[in-house]
Coordinates of C-alpha atoms and ligand atoms in Angstrom, one line a residue:
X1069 CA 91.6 66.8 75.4
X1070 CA 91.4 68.9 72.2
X1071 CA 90.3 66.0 69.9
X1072 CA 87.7 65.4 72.2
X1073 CA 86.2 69.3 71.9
X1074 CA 86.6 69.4 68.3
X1075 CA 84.3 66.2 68.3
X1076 CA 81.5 69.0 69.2
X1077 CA 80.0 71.6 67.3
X1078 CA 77.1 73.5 67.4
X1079 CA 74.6 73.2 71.0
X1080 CA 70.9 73.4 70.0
X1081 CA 68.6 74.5 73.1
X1082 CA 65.6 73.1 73.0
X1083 CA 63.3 73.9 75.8
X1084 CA 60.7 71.1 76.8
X1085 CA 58.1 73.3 75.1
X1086 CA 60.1 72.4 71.9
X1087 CA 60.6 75.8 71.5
X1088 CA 64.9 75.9 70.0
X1089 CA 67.3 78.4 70.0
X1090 CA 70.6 77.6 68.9
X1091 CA 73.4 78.6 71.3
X1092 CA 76.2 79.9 70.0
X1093 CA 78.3 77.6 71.8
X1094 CA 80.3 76.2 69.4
X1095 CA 83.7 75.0 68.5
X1096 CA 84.9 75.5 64.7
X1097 CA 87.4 72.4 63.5
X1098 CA 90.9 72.9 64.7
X1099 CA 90.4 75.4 67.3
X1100 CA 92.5 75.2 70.0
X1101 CA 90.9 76.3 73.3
X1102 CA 93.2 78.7 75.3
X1103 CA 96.0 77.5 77.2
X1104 CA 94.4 79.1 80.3
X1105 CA 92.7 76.0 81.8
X1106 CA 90.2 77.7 83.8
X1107 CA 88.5 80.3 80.6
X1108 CA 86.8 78.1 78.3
X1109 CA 87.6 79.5 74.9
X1110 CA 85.0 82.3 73.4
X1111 CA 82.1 80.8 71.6
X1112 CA 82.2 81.4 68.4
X1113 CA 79.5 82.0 66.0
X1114 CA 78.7 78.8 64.0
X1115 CA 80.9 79.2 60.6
X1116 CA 78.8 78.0 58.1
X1117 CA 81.2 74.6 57.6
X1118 CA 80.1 72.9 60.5
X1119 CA 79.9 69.5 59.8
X1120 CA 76.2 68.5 60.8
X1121 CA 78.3 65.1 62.6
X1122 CA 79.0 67.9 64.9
X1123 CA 75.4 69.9 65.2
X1124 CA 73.9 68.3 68.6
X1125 CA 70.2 69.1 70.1
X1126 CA 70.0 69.2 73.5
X1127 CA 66.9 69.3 75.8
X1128 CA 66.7 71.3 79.2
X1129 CA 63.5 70.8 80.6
X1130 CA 64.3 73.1 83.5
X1131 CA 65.4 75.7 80.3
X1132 CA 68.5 77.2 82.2
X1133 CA 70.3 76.5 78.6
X1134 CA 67.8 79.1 77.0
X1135 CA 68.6 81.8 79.0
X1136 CA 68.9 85.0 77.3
X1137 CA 72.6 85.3 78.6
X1138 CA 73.7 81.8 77.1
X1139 CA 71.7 83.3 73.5
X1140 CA 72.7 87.0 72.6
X1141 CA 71.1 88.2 69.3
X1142 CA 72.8 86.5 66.6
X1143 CA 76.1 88.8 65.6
X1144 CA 76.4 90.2 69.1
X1145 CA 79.6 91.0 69.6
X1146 CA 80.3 89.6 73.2
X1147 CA 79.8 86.0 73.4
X1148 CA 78.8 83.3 76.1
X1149 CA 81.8 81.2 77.2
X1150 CA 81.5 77.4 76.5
X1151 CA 83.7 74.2 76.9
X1152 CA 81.8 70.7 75.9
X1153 CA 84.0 67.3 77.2
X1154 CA 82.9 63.6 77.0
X1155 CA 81.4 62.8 80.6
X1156 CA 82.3 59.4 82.3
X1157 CA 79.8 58.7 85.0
X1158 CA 81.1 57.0 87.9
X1159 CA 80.5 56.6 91.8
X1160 CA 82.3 59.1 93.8
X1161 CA 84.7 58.2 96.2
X1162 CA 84.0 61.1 98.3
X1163 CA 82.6 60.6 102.0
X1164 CA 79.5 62.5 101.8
X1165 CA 78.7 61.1 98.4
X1166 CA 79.8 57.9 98.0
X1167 CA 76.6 57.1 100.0
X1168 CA 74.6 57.9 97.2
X1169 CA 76.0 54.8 94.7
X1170 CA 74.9 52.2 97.2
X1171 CA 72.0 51.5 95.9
X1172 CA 71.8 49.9 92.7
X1173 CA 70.8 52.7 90.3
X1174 CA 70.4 51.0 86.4
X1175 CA 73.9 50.2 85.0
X1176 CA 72.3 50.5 82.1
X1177 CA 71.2 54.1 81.8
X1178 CA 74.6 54.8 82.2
X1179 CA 75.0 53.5 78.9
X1180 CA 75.0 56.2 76.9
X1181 CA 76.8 59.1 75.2
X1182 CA 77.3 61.7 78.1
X1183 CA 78.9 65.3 78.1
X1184 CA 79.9 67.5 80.7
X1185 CA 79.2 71.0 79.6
X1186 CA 80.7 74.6 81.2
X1187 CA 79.0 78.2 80.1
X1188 CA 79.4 81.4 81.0
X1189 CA 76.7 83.8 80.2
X1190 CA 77.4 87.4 79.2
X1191 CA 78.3 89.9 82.1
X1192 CA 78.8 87.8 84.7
X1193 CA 74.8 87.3 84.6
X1194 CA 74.7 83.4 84.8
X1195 CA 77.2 80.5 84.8
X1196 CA 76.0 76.8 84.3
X1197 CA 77.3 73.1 84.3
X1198 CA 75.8 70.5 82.5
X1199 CA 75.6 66.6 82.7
X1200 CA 73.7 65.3 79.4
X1201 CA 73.2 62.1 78.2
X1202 CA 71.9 61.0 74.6
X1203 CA 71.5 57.2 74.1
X1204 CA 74.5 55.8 72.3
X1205 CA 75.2 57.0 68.7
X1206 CA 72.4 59.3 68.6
X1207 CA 72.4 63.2 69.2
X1208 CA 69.8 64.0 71.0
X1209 CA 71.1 64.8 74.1
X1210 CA 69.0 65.8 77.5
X1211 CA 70.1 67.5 80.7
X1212 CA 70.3 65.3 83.9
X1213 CA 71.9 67.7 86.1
X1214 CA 72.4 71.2 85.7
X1215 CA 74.5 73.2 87.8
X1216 CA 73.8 76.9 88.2
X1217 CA 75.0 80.2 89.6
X1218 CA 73.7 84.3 89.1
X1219 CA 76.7 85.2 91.6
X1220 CA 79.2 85.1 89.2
X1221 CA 81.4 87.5 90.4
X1222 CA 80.5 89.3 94.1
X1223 CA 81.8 92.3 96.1
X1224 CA 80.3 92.1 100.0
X1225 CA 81.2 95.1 102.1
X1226 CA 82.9 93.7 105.4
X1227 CA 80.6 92.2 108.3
X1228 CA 77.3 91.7 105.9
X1229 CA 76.1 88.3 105.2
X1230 CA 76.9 87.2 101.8
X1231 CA 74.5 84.4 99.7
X1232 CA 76.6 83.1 96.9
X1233 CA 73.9 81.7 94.7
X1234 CA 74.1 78.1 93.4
X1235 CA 71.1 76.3 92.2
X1236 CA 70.9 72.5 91.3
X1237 CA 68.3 70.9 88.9
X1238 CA 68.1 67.0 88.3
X1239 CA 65.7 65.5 85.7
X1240 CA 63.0 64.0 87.2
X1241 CA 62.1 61.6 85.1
X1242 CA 66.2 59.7 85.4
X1243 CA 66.4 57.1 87.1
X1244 CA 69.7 58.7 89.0
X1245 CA 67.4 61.4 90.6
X1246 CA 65.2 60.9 93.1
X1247 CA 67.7 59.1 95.2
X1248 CA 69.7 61.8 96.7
X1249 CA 72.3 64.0 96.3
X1250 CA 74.9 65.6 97.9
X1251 CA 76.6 69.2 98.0
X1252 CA 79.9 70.3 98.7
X1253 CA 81.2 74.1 98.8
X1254 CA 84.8 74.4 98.7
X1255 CA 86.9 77.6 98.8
X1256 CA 90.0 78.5 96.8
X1257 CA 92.9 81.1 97.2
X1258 CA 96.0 81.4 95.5
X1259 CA 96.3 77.5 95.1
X1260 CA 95.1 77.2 98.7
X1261 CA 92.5 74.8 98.7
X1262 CA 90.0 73.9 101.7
X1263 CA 86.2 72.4 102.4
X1264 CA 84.0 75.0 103.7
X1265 CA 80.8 72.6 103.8
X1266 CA 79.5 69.6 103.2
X1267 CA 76.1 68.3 102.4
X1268 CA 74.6 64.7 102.4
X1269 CA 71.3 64.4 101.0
X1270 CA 71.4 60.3 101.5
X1271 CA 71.3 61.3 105.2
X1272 CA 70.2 64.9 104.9
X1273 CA 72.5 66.7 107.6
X1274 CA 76.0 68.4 107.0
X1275 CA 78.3 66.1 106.4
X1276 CA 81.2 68.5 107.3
X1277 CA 81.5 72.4 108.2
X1278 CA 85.0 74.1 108.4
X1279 CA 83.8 77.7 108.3
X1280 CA 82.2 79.2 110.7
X1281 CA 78.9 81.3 110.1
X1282 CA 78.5 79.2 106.7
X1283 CA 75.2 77.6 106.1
X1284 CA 72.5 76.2 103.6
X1285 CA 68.8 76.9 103.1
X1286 CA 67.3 73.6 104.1
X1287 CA 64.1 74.3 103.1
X1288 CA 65.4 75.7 100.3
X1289 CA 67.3 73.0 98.9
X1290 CA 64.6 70.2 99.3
X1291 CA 62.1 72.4 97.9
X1292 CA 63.6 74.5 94.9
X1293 CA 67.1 72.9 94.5
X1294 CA 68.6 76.1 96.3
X1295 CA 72.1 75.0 97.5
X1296 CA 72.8 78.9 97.8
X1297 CA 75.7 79.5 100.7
X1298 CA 75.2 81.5 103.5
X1299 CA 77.3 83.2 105.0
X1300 CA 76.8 85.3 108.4
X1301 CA 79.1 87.6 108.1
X1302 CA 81.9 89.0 105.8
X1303 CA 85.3 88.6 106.5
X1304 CA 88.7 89.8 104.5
X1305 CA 89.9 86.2 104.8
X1306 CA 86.4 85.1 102.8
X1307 CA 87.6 86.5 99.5
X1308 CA 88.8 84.4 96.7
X1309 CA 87.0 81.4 94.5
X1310 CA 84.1 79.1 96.0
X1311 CA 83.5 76.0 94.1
X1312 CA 79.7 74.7 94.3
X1313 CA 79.9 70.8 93.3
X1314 CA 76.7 68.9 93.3
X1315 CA 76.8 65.0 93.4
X1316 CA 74.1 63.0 91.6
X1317 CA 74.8 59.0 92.3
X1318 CA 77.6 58.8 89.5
X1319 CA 77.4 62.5 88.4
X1320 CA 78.7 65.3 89.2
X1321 CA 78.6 69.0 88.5
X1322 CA 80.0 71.8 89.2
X1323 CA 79.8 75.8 89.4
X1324 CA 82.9 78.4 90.8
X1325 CA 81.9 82.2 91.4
X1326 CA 84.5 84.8 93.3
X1327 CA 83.9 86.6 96.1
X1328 CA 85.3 89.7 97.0
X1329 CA 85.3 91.2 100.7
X1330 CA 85.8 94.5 99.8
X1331 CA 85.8 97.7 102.3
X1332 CA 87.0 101.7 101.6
X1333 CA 89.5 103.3 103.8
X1334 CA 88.6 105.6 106.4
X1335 CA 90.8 108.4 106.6
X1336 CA 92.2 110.3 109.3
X1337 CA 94.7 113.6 109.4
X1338 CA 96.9 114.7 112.0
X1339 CA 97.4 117.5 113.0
X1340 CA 94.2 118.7 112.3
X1341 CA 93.7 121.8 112.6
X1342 CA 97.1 122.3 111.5
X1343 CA 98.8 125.0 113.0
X1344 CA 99.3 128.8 111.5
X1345 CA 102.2 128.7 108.9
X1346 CA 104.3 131.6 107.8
X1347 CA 106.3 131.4 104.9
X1348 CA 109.3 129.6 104.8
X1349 CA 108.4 127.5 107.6
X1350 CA 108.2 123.9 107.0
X1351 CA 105.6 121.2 108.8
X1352 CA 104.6 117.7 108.2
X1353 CA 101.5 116.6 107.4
X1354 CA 100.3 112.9 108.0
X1355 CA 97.4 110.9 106.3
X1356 CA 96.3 107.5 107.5
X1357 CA 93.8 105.4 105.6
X1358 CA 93.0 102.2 107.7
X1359 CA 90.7 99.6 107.6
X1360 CA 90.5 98.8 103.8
X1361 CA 90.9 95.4 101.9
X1362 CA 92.0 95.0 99.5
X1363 CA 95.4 96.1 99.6
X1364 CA 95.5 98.1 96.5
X1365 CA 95.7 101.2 97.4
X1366 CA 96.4 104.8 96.0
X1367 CA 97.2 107.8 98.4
X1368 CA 97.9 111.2 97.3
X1369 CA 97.6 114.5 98.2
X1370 CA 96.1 117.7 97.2
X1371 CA 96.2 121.2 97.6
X1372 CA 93.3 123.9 96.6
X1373 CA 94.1 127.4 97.1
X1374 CA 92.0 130.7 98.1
X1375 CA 91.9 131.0 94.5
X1376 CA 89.7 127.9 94.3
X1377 CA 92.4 126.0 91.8
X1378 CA 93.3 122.4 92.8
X1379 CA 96.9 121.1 91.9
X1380 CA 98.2 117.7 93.3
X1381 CA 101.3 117.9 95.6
X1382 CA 102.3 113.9 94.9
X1383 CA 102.2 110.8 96.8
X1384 CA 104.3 112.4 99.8
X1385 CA 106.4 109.3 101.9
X1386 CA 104.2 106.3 102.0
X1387 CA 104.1 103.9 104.8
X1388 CA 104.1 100.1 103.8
X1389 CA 101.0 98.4 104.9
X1390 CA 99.6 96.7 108.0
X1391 CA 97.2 94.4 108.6
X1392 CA 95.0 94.7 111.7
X1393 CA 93.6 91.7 113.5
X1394 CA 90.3 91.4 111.3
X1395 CA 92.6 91.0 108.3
X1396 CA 92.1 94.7 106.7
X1397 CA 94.7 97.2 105.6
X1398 CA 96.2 100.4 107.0
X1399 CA 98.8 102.5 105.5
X1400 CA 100.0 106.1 105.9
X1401 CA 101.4 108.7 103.5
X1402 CA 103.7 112.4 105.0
X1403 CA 104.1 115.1 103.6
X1404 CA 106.1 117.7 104.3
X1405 CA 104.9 121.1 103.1
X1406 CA 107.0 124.0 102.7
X1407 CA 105.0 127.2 102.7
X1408 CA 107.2 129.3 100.9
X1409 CA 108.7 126.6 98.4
X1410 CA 105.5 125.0 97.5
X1411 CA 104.3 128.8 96.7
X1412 CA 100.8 128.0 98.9
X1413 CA 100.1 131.6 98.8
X1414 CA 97.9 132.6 101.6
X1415 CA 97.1 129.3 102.5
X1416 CA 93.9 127.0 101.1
X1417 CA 92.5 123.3 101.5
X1418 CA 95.2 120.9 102.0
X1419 CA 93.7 117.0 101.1
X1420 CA 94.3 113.3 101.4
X1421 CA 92.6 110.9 98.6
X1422 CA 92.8 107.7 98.9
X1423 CA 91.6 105.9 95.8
X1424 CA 90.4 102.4 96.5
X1425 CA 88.4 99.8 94.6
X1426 CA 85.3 100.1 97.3
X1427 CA 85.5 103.8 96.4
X1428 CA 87.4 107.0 96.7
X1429 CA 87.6 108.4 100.1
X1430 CA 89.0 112.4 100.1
X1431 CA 89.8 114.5 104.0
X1432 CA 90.9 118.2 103.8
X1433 CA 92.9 120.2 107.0
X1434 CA 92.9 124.2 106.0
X1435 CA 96.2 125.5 105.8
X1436 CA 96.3 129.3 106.8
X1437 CA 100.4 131.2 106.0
X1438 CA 100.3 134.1 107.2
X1439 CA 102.4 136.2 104.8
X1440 CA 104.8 138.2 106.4
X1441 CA 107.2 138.5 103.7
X1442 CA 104.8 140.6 101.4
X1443 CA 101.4 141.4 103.6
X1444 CA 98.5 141.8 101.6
X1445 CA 95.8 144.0 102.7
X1446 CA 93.8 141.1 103.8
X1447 CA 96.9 139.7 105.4
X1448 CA 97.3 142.8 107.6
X1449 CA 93.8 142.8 108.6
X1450 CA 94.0 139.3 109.7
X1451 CA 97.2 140.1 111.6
X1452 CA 95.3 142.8 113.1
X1453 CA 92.6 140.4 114.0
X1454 CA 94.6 137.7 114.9
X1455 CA 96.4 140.0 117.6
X1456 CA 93.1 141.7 118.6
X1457 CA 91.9 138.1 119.2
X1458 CA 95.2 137.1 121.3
X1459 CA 94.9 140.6 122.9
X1460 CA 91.1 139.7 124.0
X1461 CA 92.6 135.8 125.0
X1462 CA 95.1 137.0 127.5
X1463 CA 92.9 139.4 129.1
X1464 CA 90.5 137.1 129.0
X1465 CA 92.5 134.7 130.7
X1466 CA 94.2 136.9 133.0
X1467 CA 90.5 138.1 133.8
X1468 CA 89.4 134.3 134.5
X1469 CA 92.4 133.7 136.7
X1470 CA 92.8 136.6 138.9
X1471 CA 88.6 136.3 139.5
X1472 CA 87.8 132.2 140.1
X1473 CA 91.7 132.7 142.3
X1474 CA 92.5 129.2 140.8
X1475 CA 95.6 129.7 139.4
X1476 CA 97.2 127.0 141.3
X1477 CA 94.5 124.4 140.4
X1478 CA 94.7 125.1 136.8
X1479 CA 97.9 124.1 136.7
X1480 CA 97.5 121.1 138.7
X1481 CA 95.2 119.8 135.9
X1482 CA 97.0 121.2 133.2
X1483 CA 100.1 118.9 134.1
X1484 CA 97.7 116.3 134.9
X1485 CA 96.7 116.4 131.1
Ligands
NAG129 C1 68.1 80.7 97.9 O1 68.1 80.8 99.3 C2 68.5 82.0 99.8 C3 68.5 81.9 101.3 O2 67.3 81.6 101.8 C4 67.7 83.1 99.3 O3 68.1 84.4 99.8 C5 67.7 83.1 97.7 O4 66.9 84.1 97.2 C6 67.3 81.8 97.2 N1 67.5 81.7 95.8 C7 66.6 81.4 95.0 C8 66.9 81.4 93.5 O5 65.4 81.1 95.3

């Protein structure tokens, strides 16, 4: 509650080396967080008034509070995110931790002043959840279990294998460590919630695996703490929030990064080659972009003429969208051109682009108008060379046909076709 957070004020990182730093993580008297549950309010610089009831040092021995994202330069003007709340240990009632609180840990440790602490470094680089105790009354508090992640925020092209990075670290020297610890990854979407893994270090198997393809580093997660998930291969349907919760016998921690399955459209033109135009005359042009996600989408077309100018010709008639089978996006856009109307002159580069968040993705048909209406020198010659060349195609044909004697059989296929 908002009492509770103004009960905190400045976060002092001290590294085991004694080395400090003082985070600007900080809450000044009477601020009121956000209403947005999920962004802890902006850290603010210390104002000089803090109350030194509210200055607290805390010790990381593993350092992740130190990192440079967590302590810009002092007046910086982007700041780490930061929410401090009172922390009530307790056993978890979950199935693949509960395990963990069987055995008698000391009741007593857990008497103690404990937070629960949520940062965000700058860009994205780092987010980290803290348990801390300090013995009761005193200030000098001491991570137990830190939480981290470096994938804040991920875009995976479609069918790669994706690691979304979270690392645990449990102070050695607490009696809570040592004993086990579980690891659960749950996705979210749009308020749709669901487990995609579970981990139980008491027994040290998956407790529980609802996705497909999704695994951990074993050796990893003994050895370094990496509870990083795996997963084979990148679907649409993977996008949204994963939540990395790691369960310490009556703590718990957790980290949430997004991930974003994102692919560009390919795009495809039909007819292509379109056909000779003369003025006046009026065709349709179609564009398809398919297999994209997300859906947001922005089709258009261009034209360029001989004259090397580019000028947009709109949005044409857009198709709504479809999704295929593996979850990705198609839609189309026509266009109807009017040679004369549109004033194409003798014709140019016509183009779809289709700007998309994995990247703009362009595809060009020539148009050729033949101008009748007012021939050009250079339209004359290519009237002259496009009947030379129809001149030379029929004899040519004619030529073929009376020589192979296949007439008959070329017709045969051709209506085959
Ligand atoms: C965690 O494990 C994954 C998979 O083996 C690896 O790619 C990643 O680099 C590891 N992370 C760290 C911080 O060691």
């Amino acid at each position: 509650s908002l009492q509770q957070l103004s009960r905190v004020g400045v976060l002092v990182c001290a590294g085991e080396d004694g080395s400090r730093r003082r985070s600007r993580c900080s809450y000044d008297p009477g601020e009121i967080p956000s209403a947005h549950p999920n962004r802890p309010p902006p850290c603010r610089e210390p104002a000089g008034s803090i109350h030194p009831d509210r200055v607290y040092l805390i010790t990381d021995p593993a350092g992740t509070l130190c990192h440079r994202s967590l302590n810009p330069p002092r007046g910086s003007v982007e700041k780490p995110q930061c929410e401090i709340n009172p922390f009530l240990p307790q056993p978890s009632t979950l199935k693949w931790a509960s395990p963990l609180t069987d055995s008698a840990s000391s009741p007593i440790y857990l008497q103690a002043d404990w937070f629960s602490t949520a940062l965000q470094g700058l860009n994205g680089q780092l987010a980290v959840s803290t348990i801390t105790r300090a013995p009761t009354a005193t200030k000098e508090h001491r991570v137990v279990l830190s939480v981290t992640t470096t994938t804040v925020s991920v875009q995976s092209r479609l069918g790669g294998p994706v690691l979304l990075d979270c690392g645990l670290w449990a102070d050695p020297s607490s009696p809570l460590s040592g004993s086990g610890f579980a690891v659960e990854w749950r996705y979210q979407f749009r308020g749709d919630g669901r487990l995609v893994l579970a981990y139980d270090g008491k027994t040290d198997r998956l407790a529980d695996v609802q996705e497909e393809g999704a695994t951990l580093d074993y050796e990893g997660l003994h050895q370094r703490g990496n509870a990083s998930l795996i997963l084979r291969e990148a679907k649409v349907r993977h996008s949204g929030l994963y939540i990395c919760t790691v369960y310490l016998p009556y703590l718990v921690a957790q980290v949430t990064m997004e991930l974003q399955v994102v692919e560009p459209p390919s795009l495809s033109i039909h007819p292509s080659p379109l056909p000779l135009a003369v003025p006046g005359q009026s065709f349709t042009v179609q564009c398809e972009a398919s297999g994209f996600a997300p859906l947001a989408l922005e089709l258009s077309w261009e034209f360029k003429g001989t004259d090397g100018k580019s000028r947009p010709l709109g949005s044409g008639s857009l198709t709504g969208h479809r999704q295929a089978w593996d979850g990705t996006y198609s839609q189309s856009t026509r266009l109807e051109l009017d040679s004369a109307e549109l004033d194409l002159g003798r014709g140019g580069e016509v183009t779809c682009v289709a700007v998309h968040l994995g990247g703009t993705r362009r595809a060009s048909v020539t148009l050729n108008v033949i101008g009748f209406s007012s021939p050009s020198i250079e339209d004359s010659m290519a009237m002259v060379g496009v009947a030379l060349v129809l001149y030379g195609l029929i004899k040519f044909v004619s030529w073929t046909v009376t020589s192979s004697g296949s007439d008959e059989a070329g017709q045969r296929e051709k209506k085959d076709k």
